[in-house]
PDB file of C-alpha atoms in Angstrom:
ATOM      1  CA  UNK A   1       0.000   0.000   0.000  1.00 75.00           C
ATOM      2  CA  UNK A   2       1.088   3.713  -0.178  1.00 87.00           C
ATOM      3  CA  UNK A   3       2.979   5.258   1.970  1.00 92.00           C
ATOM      4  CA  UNK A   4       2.456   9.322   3.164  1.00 95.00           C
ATOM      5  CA  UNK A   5       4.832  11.981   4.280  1.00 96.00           C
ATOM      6  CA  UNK A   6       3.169  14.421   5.989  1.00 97.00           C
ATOM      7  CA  UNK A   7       4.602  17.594   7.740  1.00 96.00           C
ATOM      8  CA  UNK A   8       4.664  19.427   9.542  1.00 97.00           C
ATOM      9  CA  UNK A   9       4.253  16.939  12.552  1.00 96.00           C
ATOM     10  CA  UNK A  10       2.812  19.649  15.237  1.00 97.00           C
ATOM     11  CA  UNK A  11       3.100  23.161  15.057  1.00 97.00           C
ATOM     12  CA  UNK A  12       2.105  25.624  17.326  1.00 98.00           C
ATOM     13  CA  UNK A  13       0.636  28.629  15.811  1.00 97.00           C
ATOM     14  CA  UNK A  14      -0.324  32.384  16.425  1.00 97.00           C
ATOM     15  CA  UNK A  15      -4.027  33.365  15.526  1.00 97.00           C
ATOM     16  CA  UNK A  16      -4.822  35.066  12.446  1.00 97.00           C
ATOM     17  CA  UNK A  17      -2.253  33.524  10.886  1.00 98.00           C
ATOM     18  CA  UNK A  18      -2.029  30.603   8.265  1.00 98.00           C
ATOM     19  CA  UNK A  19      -0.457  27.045   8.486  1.00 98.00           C
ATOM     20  CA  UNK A  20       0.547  25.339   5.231  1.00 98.00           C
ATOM     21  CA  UNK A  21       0.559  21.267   5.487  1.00 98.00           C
ATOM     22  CA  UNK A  22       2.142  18.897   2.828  1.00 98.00           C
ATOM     23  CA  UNK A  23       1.361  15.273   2.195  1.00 97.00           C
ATOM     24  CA  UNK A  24       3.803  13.550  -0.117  1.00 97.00           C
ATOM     25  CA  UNK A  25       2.160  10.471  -1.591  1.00 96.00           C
ATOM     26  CA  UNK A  26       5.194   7.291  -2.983  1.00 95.00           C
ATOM     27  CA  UNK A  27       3.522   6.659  -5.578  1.00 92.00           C
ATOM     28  CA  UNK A  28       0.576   8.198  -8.033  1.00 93.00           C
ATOM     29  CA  UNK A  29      -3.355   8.501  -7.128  1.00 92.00           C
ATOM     30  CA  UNK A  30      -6.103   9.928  -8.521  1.00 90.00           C
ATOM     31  CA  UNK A  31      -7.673  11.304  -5.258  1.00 92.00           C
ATOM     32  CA  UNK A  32      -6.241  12.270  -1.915  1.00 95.00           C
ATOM     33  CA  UNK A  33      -8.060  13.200   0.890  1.00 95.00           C
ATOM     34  CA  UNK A  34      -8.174  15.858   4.120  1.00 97.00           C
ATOM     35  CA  UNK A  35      -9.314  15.072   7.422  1.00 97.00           C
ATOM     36  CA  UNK A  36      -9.845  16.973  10.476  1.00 97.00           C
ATOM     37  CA  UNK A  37      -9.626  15.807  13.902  1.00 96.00           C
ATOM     38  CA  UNK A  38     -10.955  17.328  16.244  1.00 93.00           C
ATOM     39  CA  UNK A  39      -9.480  16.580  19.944  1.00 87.00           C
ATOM     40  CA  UNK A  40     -10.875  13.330  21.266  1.00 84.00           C
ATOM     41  CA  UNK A  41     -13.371  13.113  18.667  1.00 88.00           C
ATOM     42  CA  UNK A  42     -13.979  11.752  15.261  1.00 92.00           C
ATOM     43  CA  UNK A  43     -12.699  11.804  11.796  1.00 95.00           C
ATOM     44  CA  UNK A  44     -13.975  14.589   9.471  1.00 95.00           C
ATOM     45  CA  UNK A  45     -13.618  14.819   5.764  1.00 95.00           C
ATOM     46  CA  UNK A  46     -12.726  18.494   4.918  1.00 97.00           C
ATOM     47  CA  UNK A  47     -12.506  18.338   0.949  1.00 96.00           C
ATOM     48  CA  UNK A  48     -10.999  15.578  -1.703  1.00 95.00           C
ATOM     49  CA  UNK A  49      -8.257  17.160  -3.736  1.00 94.00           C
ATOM     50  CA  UNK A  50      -7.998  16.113  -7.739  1.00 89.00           C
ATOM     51  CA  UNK A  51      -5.136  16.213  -9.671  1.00 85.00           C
ATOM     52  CA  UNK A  52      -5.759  19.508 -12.439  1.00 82.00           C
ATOM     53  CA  UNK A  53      -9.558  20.395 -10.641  1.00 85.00           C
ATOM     54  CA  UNK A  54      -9.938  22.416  -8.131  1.00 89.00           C
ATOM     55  CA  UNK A  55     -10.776  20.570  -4.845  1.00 94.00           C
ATOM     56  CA  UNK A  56     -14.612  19.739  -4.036  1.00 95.00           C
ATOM     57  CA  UNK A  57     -15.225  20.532  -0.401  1.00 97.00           C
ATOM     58  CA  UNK A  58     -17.958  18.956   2.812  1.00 95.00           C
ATOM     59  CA  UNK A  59     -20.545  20.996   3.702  1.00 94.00           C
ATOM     60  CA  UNK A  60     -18.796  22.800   6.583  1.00 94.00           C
ATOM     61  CA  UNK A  61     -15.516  23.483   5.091  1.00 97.00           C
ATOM     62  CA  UNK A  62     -14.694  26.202   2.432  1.00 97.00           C
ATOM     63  CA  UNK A  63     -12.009  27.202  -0.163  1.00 97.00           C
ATOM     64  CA  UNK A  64     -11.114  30.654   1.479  1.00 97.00           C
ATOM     65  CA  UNK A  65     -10.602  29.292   4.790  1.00 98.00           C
ATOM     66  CA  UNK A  66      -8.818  25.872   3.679  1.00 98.00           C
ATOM     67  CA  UNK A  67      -7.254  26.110   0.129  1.00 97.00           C
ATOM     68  CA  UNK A  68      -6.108  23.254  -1.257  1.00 97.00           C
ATOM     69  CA  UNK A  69      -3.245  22.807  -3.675  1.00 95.00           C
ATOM     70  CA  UNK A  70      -2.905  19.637  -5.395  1.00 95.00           C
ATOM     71  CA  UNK A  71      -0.104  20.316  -8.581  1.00 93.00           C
ATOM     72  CA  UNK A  72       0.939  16.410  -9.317  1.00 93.00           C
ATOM     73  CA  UNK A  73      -0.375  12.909  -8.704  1.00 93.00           C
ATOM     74  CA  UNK A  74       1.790  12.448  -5.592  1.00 95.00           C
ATOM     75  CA  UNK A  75       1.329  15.416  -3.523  1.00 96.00           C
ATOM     76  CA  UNK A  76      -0.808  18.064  -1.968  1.00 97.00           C
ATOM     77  CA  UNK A  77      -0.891  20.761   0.633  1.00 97.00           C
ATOM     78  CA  UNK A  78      -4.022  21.981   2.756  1.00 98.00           C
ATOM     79  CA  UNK A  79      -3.262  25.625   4.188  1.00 98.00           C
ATOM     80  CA  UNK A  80      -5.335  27.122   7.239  1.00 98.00           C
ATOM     81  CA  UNK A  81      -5.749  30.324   7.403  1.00 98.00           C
ATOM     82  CA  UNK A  82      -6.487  33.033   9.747  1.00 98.00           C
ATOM     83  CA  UNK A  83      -6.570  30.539  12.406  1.00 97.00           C
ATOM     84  CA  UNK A  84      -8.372  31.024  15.511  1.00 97.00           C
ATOM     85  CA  UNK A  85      -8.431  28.833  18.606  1.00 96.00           C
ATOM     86  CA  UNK A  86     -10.949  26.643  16.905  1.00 96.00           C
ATOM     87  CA  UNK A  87      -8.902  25.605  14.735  1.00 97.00           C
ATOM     88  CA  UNK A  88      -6.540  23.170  16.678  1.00 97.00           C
ATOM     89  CA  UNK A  89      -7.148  19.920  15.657  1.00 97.00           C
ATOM     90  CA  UNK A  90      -5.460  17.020  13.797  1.00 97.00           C
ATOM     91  CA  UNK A  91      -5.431  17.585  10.330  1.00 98.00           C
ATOM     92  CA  UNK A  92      -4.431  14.398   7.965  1.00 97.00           C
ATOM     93  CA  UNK A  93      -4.110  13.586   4.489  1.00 97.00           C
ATOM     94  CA  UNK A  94      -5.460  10.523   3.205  1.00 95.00           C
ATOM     95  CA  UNK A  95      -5.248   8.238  -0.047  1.00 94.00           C
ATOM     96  CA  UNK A  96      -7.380   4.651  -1.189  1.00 88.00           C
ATOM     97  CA  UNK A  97      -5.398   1.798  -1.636  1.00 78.00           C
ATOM     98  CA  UNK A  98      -8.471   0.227  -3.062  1.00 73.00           C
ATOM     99  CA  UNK A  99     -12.347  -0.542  -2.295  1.00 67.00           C
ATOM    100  CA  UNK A 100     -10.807  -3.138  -0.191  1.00 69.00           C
ATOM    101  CA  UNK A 101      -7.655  -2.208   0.963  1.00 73.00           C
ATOM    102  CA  UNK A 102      -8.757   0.769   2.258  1.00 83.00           C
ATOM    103  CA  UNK A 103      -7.333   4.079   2.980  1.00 90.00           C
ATOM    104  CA  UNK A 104      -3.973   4.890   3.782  1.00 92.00           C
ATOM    105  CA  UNK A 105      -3.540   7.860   6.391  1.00 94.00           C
ATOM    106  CA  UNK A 106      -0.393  10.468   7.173  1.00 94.00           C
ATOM    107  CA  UNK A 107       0.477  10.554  10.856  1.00 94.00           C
ATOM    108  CA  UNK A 108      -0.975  13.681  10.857  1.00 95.00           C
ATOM    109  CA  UNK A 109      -0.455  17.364  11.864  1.00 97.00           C
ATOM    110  CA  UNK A 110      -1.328  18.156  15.434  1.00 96.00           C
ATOM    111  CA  UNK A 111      -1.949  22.069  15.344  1.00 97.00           C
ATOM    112  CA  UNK A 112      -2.395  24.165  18.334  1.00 97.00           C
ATOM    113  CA  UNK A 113      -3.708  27.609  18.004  1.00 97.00           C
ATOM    114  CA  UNK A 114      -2.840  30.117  21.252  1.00 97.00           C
TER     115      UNK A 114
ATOM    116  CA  UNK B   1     -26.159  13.134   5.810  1.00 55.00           C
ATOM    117  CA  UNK B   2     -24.908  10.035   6.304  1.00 60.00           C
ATOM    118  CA  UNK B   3     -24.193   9.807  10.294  1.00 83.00           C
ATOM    119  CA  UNK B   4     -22.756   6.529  11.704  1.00 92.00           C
ATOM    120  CA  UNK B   5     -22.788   6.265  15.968  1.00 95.00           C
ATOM    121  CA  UNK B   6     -20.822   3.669  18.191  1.00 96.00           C
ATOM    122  CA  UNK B   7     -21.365   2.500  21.304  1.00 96.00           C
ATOM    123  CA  UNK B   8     -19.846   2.906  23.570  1.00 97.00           C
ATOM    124  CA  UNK B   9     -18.080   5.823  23.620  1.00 95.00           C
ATOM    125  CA  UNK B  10     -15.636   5.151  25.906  1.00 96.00           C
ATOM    126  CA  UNK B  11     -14.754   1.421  27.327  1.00 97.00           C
ATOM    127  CA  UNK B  12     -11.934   0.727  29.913  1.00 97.00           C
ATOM    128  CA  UNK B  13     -11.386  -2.926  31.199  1.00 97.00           C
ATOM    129  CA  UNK B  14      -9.232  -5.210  32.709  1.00 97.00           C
ATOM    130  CA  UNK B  15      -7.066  -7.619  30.435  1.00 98.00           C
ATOM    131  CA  UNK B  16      -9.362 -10.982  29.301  1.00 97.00           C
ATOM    132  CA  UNK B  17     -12.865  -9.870  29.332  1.00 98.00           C
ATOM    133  CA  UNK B  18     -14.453  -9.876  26.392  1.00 98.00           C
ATOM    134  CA  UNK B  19     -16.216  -6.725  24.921  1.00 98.00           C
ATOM    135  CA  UNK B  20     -18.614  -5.508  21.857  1.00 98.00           C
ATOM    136  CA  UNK B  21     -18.223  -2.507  19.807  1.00 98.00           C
ATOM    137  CA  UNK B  22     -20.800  -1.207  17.627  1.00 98.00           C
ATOM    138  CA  UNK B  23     -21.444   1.395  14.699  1.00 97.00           C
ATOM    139  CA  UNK B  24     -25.015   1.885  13.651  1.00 95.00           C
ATOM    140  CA  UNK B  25     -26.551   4.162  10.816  1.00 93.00           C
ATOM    141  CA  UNK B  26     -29.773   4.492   9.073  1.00 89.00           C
ATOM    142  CA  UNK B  27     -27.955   4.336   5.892  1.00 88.00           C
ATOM    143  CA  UNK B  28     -26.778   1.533   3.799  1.00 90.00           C
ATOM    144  CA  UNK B  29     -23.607   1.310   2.795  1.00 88.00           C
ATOM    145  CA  UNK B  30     -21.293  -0.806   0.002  1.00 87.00           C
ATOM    146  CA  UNK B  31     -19.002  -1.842   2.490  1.00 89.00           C
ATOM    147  CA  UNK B  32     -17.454  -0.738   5.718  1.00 93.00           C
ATOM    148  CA  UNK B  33     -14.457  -0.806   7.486  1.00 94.00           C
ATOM    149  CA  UNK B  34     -13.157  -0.863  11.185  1.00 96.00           C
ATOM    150  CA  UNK B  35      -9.780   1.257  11.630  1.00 96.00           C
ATOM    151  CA  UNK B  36      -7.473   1.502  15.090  1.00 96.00           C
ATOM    152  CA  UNK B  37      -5.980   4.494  15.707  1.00 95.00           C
ATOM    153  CA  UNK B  38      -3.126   4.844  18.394  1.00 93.00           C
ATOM    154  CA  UNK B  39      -1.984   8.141  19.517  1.00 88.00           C
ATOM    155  CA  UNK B  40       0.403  10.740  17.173  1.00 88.00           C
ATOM    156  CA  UNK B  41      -0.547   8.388  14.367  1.00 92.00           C
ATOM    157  CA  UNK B  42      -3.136   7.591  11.666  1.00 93.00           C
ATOM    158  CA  UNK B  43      -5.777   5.495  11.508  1.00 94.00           C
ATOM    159  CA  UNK B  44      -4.709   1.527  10.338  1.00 93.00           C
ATOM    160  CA  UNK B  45      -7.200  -0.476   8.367  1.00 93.00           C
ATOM    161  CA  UNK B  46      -8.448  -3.908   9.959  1.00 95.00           C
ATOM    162  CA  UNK B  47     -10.873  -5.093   8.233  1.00 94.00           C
ATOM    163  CA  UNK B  48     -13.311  -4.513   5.203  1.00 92.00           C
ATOM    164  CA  UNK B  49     -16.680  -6.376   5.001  1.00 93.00           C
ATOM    165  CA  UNK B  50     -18.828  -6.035   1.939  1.00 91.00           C
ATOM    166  CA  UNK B  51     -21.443  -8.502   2.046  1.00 92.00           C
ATOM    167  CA  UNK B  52     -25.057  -8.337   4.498  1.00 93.00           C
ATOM    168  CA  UNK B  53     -24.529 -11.120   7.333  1.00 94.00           C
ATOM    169  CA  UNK B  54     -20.701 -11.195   6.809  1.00 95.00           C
ATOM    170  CA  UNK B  55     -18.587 -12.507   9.543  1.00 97.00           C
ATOM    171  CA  UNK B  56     -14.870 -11.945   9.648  1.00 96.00           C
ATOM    172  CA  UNK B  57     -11.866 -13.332  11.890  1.00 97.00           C
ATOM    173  CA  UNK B  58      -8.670 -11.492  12.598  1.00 94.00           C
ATOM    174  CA  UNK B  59      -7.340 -13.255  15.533  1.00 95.00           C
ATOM    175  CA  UNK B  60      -8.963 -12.680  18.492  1.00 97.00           C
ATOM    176  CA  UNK B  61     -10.958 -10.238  16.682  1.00 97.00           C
ATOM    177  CA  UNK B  62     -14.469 -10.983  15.501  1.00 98.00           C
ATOM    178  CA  UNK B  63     -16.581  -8.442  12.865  1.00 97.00           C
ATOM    179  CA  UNK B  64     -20.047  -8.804  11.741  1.00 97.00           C
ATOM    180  CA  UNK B  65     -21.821  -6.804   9.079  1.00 95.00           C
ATOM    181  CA  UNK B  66     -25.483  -6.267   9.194  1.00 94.00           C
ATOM    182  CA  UNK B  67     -27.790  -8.036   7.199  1.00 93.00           C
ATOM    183  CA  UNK B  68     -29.016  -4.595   5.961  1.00 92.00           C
ATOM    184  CA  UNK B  69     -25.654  -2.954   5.747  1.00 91.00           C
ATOM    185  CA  UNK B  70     -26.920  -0.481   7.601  1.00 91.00           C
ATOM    186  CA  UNK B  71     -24.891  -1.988  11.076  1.00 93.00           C
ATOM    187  CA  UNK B  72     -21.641  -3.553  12.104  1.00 96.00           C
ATOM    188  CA  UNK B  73     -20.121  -4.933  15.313  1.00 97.00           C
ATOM    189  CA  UNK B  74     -16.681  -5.290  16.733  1.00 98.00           C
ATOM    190  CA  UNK B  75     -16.153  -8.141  18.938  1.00 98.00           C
ATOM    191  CA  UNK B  76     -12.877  -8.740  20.708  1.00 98.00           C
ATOM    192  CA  UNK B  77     -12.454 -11.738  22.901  1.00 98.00           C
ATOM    193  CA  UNK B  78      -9.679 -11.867  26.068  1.00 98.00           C
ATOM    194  CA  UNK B  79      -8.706  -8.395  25.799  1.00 97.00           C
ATOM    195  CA  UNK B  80      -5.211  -7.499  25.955  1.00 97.00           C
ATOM    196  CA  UNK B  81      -3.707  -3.808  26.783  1.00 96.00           C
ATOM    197  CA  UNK B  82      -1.975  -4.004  22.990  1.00 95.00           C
ATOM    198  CA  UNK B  83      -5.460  -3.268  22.149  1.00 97.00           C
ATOM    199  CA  UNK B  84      -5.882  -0.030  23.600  1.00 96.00           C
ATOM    200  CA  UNK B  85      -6.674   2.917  20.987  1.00 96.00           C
ATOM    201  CA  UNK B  86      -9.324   4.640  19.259  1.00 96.00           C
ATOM    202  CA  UNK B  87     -11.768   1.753  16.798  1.00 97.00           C
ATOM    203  CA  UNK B  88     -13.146   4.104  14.299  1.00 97.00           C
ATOM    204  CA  UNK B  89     -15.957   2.395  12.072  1.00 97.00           C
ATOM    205  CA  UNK B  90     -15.720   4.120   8.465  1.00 95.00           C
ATOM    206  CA  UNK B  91     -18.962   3.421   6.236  1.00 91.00           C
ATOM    207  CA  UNK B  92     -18.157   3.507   2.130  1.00 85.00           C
ATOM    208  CA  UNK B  93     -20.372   5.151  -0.133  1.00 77.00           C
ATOM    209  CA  UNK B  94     -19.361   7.779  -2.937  1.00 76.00           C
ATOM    210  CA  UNK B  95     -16.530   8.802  -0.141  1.00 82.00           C
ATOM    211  CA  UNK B  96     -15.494   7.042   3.416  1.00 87.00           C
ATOM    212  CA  UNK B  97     -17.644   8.576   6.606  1.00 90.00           C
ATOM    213  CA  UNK B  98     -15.863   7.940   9.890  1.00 94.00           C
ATOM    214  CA  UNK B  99     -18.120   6.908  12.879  1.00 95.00           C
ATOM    215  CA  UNK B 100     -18.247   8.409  16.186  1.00 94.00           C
ATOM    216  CA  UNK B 101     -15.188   6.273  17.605  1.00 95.00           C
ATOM    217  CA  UNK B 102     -14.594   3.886  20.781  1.00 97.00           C
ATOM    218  CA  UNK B 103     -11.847   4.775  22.730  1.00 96.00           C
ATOM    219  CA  UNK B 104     -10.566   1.288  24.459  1.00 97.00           C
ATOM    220  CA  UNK B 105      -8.322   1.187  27.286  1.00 97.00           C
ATOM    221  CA  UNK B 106      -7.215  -2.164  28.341  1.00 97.00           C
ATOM    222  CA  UNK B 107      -5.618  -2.251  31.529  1.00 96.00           C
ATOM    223  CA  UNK B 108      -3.167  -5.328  32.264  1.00 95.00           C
TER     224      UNK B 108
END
């Protein structure tokens, strides 16, 4: 299955700023996907990012406020911007291995927003 | 919206007792899948089932899908604290939905 580079890690940010994660996919897909985590809760799909299109976002989530980059088949970045408190969550990046196989998650990016 | 619950929310027990996890929606789904997820990482896929009824073994793990695929369950037998972590259900339709999550602790 694929494996996913994600970074930063953690990060620790000011508010009103903006926070720019990468995923970096080994090999080529169609679709990756962003999550959000919210602290002791749930997965949440944010938006699906395709390769030349721009990215098609949950109800919830919206382009300003999460812009998605996606310029090849093996990587993408989510940005967050003018963060607020809220904001601190887990975000991770996401690809299918298959119907079967699943998906394949990043180790995600555990942001903090003081 | 397509909304899948577990229950419980939260189980802590002592190493060997037995315990059921389950993930319930009122839609149907092509297939779903359970997922672990231990702390500072992503979640890991366990299983997949696809068919109504389906029953499927992974050790001392048990999973059952619902007849309607509209339900699953998440049996583990003799608990051990390796299985501590967050079981996320994850129902597929046109994209994956996560359930509400179980957070295990297993204390030896």
């Amino acid at each position: 299955s694929a494996v996913i580079s994600q970074k930063p890690s953690r990060d620790i940010c000011q508010r009103g700023t903006s926070l720019t994660i990468q995923c970096q996919v080994d090999s080529q897909v169609t679709m990756m996907f962003w999550y959000r985590q919210q602290p002791g809760q749930s997965l949440t799909l944010i938006a699906t990012a395709n390769q030349g299109s721009e990215a098609t976002y949950e109800s919830g989530f919206v382009i300003d406020k999460f812009p998605i980059s996606r310029p090849n088949l093996t990587f993408s970045t989510l940005t967050v911007s003018n963060m607020s408190p809220e904001d601190s969550s887990i975000y991770l990046c996401s690809v299918e291995a298959g119907r079967i196989y699943g998906y394949t998650f990043g180790s995600g990016t555990r942001l903090t927003v003081v | 919206t397509q909304l899948l619950k577990q229950s419980p929310q939260f189980l802590s027990i002592q190493e060997g007792e037995n315990l059921t996890v389950y993930c319930n929606s009122s839609s149907v789904f092509s297939s779903l899948q359970w997922y672990r997820q231990e702390p500072g990482e992503g979640p890991v896929l366990l299983v997949t089932v696809v068919t109504g009824g389906e029953v499927k073994k992974l050790k001392r793990l048990t999973f059952q899908f619902g007849d309607a695929r509209k339900d699953s369950s998440l049996h583990i037998t003799a608990a051990q604290p390796g299985d501590t972590g967050l079981y996320l259900c994850a129902g597929r339709g046109d994209k994956l939905i996560f359930g509400t999550g179980t957070r295990l602790q297993v204390f030896p």
